[in-house]
CSV table of C-alpha atoms in Angstrom, one decimal:
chain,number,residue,atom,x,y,z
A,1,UNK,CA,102.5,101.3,110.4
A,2,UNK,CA,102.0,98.5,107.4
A,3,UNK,CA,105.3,97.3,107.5
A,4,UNK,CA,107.9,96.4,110.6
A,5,UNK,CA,111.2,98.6,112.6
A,6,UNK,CA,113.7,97.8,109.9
A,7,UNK,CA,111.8,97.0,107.0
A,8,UNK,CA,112.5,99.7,104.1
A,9,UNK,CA,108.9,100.5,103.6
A,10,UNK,CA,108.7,101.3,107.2
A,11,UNK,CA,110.1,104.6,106.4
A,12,UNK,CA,109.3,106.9,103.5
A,13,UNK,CA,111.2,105.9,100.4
A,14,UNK,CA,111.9,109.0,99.1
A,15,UNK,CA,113.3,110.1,102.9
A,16,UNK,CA,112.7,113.4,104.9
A,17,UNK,CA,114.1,116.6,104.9
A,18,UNK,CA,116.3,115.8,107.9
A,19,UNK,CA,117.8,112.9,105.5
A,20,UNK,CA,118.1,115.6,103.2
A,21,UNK,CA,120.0,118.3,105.7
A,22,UNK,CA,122.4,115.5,107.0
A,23,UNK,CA,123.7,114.3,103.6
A,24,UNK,CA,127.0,115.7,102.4
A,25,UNK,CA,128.3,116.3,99.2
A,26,UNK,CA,130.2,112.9,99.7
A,27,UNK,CA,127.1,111.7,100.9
A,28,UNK,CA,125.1,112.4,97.2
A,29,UNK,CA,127.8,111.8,94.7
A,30,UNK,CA,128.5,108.3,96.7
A,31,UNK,CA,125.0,107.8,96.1
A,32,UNK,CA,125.1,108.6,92.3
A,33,UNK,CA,128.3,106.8,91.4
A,34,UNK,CA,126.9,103.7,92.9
A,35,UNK,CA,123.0,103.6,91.3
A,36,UNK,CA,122.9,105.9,88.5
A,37,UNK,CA,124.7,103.6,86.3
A,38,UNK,CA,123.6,102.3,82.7
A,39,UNK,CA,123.6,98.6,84.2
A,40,UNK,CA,121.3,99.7,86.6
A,41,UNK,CA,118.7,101.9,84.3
A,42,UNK,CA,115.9,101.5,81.8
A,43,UNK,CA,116.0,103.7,78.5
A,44,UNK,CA,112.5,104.0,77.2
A,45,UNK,CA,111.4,105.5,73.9
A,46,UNK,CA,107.9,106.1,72.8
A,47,UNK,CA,106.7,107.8,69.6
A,48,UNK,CA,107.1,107.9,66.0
A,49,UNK,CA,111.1,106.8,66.1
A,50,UNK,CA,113.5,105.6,63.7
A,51,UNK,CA,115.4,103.1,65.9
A,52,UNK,CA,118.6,103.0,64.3
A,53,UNK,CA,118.5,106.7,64.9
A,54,UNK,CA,117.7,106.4,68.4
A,55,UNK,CA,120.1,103.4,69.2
A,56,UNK,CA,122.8,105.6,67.6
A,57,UNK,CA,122.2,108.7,70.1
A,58,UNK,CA,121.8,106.1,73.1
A,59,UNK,CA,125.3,104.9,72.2
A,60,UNK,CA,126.7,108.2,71.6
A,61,UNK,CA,125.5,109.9,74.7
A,62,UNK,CA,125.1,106.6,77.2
A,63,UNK,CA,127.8,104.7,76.0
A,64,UNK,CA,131.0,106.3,77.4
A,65,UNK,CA,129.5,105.8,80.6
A,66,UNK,CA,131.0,103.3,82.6
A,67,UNK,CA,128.7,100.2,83.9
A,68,UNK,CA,128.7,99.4,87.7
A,69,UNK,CA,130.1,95.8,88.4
A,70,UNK,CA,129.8,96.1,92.1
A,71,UNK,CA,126.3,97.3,92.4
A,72,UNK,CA,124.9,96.7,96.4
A,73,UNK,CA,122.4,94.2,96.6
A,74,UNK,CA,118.8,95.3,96.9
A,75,UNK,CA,117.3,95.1,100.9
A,76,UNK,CA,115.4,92.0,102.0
A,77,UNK,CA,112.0,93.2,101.4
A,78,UNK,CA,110.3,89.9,103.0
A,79,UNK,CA,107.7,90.1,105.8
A,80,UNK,CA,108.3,87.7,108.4
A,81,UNK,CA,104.6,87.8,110.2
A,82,UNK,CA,101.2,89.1,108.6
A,83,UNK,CA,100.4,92.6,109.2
A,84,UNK,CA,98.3,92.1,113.0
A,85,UNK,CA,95.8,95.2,113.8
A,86,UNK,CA,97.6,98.2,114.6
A,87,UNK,CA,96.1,101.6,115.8
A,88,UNK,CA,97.2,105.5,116.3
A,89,UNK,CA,95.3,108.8,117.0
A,90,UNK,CA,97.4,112.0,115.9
A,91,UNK,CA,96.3,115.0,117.0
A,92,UNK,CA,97.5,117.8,114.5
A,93,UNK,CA,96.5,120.8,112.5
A,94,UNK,CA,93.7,119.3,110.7
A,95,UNK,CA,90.5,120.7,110.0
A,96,UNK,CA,88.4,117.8,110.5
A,97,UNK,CA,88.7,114.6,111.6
A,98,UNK,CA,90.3,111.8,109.4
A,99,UNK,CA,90.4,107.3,109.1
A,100,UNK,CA,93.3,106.5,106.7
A,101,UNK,CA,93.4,102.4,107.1
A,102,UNK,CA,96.1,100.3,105.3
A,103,UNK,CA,96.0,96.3,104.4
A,104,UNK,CA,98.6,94.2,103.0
A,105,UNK,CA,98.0,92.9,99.9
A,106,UNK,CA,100.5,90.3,96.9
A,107,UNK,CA,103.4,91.9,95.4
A,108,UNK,CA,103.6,93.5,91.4
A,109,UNK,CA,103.4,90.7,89.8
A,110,UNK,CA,101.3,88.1,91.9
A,111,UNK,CA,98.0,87.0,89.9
A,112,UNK,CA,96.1,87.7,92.3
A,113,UNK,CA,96.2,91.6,92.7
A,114,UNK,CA,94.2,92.4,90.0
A,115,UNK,CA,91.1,91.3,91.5
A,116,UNK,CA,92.4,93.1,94.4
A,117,UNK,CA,92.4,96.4,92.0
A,118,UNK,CA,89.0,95.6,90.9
A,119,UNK,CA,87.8,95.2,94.7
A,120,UNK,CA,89.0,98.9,95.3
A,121,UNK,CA,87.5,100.0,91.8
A,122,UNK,CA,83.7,98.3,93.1
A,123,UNK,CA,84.4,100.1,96.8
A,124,UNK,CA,85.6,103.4,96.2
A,125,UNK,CA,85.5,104.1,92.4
A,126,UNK,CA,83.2,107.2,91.8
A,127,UNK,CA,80.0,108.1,93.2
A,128,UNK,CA,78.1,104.8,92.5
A,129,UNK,CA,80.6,102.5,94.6
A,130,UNK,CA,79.8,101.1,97.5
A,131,UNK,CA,81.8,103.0,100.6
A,132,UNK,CA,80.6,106.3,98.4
A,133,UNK,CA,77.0,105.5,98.6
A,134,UNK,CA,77.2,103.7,102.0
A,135,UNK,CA,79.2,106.1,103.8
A,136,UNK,CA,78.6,109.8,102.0
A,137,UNK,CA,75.3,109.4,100.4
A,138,UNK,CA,73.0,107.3,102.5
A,139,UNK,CA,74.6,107.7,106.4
A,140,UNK,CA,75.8,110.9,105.5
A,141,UNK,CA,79.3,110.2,108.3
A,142,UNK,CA,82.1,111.2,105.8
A,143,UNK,CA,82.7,113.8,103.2
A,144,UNK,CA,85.0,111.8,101.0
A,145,UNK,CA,85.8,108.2,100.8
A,146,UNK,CA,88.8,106.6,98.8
A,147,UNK,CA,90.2,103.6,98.7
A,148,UNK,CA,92.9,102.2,96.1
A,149,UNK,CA,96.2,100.2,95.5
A,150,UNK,CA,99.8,101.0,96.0
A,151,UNK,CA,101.1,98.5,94.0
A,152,UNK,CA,104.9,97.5,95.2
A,153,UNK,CA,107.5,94.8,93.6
A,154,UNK,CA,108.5,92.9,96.4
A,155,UNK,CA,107.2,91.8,100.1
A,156,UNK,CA,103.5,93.0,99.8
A,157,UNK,CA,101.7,96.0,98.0
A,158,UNK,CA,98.9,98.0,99.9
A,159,UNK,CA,95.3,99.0,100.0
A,160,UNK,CA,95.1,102.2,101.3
A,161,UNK,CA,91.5,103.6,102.2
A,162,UNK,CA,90.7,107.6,103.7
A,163,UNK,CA,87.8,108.9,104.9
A,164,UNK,CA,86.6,112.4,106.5
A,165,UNK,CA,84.5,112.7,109.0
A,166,UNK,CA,81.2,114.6,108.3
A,167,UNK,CA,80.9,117.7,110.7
A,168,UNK,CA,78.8,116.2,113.8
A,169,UNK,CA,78.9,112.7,112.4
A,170,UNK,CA,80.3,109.7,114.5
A,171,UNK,CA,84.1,108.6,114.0
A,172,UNK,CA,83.0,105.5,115.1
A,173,UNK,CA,79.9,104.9,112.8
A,174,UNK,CA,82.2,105.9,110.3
A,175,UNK,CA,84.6,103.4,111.0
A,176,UNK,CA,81.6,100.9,111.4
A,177,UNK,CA,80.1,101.5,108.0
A,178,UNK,CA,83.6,101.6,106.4
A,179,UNK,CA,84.3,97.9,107.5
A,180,UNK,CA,80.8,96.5,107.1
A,181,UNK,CA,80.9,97.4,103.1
A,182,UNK,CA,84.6,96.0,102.8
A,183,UNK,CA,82.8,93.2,104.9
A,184,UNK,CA,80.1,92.4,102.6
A,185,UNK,CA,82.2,92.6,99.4
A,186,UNK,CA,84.2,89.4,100.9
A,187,UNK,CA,81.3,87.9,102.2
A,188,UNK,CA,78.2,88.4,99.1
A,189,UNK,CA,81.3,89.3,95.7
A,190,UNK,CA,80.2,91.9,93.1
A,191,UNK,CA,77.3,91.8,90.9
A,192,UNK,CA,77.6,91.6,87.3
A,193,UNK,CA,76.6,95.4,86.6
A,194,UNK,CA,79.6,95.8,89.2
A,195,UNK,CA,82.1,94.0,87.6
A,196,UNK,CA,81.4,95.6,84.3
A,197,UNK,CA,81.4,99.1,85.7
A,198,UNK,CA,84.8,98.5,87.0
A,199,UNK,CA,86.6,97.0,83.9
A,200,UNK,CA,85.1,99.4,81.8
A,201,UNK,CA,86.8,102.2,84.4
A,202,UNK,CA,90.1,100.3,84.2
A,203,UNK,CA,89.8,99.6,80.8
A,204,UNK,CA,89.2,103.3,79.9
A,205,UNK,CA,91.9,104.6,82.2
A,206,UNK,CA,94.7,101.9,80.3
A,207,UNK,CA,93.7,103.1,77.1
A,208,UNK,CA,93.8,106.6,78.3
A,209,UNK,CA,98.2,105.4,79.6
A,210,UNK,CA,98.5,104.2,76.1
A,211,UNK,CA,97.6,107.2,74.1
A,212,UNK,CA,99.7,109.5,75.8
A,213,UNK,CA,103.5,109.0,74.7
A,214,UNK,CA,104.5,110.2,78.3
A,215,UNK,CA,102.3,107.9,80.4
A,216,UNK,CA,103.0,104.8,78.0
A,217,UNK,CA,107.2,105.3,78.5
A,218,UNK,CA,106.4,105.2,82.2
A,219,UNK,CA,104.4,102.1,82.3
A,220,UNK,CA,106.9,100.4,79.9
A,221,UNK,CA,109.6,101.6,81.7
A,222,UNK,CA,108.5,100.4,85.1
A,223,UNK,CA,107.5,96.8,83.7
A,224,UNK,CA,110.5,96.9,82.8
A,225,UNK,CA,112.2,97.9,85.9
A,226,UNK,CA,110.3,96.0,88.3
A,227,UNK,CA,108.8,92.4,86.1
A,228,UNK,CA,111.4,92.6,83.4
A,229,UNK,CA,108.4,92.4,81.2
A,230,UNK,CA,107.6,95.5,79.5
A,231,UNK,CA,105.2,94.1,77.0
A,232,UNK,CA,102.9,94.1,80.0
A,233,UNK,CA,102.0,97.8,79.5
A,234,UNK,CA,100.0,96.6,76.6
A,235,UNK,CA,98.2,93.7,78.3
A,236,UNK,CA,97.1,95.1,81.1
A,237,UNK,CA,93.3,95.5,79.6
A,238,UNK,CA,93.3,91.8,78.8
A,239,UNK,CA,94.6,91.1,82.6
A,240,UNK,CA,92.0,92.8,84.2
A,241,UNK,CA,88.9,91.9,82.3
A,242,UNK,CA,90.1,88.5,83.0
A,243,UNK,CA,89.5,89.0,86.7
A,244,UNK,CA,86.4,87.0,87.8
A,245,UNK,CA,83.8,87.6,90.7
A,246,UNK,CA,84.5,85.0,92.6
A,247,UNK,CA,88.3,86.1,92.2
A,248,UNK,CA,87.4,90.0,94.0
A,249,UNK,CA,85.3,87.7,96.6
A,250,UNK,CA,88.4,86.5,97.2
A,251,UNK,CA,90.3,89.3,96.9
A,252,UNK,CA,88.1,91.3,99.5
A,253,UNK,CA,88.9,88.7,102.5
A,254,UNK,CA,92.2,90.8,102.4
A,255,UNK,CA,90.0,93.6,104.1
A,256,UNK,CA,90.1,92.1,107.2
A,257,UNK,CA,90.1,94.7,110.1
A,258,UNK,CA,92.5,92.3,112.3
A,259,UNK,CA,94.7,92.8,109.5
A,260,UNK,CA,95.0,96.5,109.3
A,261,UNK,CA,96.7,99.7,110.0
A,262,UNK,CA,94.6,102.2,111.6
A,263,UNK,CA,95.3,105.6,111.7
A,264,UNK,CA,93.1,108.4,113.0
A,265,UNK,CA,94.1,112.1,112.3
A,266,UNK,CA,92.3,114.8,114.3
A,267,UNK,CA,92.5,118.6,115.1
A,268,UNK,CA,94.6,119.3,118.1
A,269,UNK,CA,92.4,122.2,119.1
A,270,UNK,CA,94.2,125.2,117.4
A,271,UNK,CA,93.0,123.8,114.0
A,272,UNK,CA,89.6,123.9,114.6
A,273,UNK,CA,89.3,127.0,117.0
């Protein structure tokens, strides 16, 4: 619903299972010869190496693997228009009632979306943020709030927000209380004890990435990938406790419920018989 017909987000980018029972054996090893090719991939290697070592086993085992020099450009990935409110009600098995919401927000890589980050961190971040306390705490209308960033390279990453409706509770109070906090974020900024209590939650979840050899190659790696800037991995920290308050002020104004994808999920009956 965040992104137009046509557009490859539209779709789920890791396909369906129908995609998956139509493909041929042609179909996949087309596929393979033509991305998974050493031109087109990023090696990473994390740990207490010997790089000669390691560049001698890349060589041996990557090497003889021939390069792609016709690899397909990448799909146009630029939205034309801004994302204008959009809204759907499925009914489905569900056992209660459920608001996801989605908002554009700048690509990987625009300065900007860290302060975005640190908007969702404020909102949504543990039981002290503010759609928590608002929305599950004090009006007691949802049992669980959430709200965070899908962060994507190129034509715009997302904010995606949840929320489940508390048994007897109002969907649309819900919905009311959900856009008045996002509201007041754009309108008032953080506080100060805000601020800190996010970077120290962004902070402690980076350091976490770079202690574990696993976590660190993927961050590297995907830098990599996606900004051509692996060293980024290792400044992230710095980044975000760069982001101001005026900045997530600024950042919040993103939340704008004429800019949004609705979508309502709700028991078709059978679920909640």
């Amino acid at each position: 619903m965040a992104f137009p017909e046509g557009h490859p987000y539209h779709h789920p980018t890791i396909g369906s299972m129908d995609d998956l029972d139509a493909a041929s054996l042609h179909d996949v090893r087309e596929f393979f010869s033509t991305w998974y090719a050493p031109n087109n991939a990023v090696l990473t290697v994390v740990g207490d190496i010997d790089e000669a070592e390691v560049r001698s086993a890349v060589e041996r085992w990557f090497g003889p693997i021939a390069a792609n020099p016709a690899l397909p450009a990448h799909a146009d990935l630029e939205l034309k228009e801004p994302l204008a409110a959009t809204r759907k009600t499925i009914r489905d098995r569900v056992p209660d009632p459920r608001l996801h919401v989605a908002f554009r927000l700048p690509p990987l890589g625009d300065p900007t979306l860290p302060a975005a980050e640190v908007a969702c961190q404020i909102l949504a971040s543990g039981r002290g943020s503010r759609l928590h306390r608002r929305l599950v705490r004090d009006e007691q209308v949802a049992q669980d709030v959430s709200l965070g960033v899908l962060a994507f390279a190129g034509g715009a990453s997302l904010a995606v927000g949840a929320a489940t409706l508390r048994p007897g509770a109002s969907s649309e109070r819900l919905e009311r209380c959900f856009d008045e906090e996002l509201a007041r974020l754009a309108a008032e900024g953080p506080t100060a004890t805000e601020m800190e209590r996010a970077a120290a939650r962004i902070e402690s979840e980076e350091m976490a990435k770079l202690g574990d050899p696993e976590d660190l190659a993927d961050e590297i790696g995907e830098y990599a990938t996606l900004l051509n800037d692996p060293g980024r991995a290792f400044r992230e920290v710095e980044i975000y406790r760069a982001v101001t308050a005026e900045q997530v002020r600024s950042a919040a104004k993103a939340f704008d419920p004429l800019r949004r994808a609705t979508l309502w999920y709700e028991p078709d009956g059978a679920a909640s018989a």
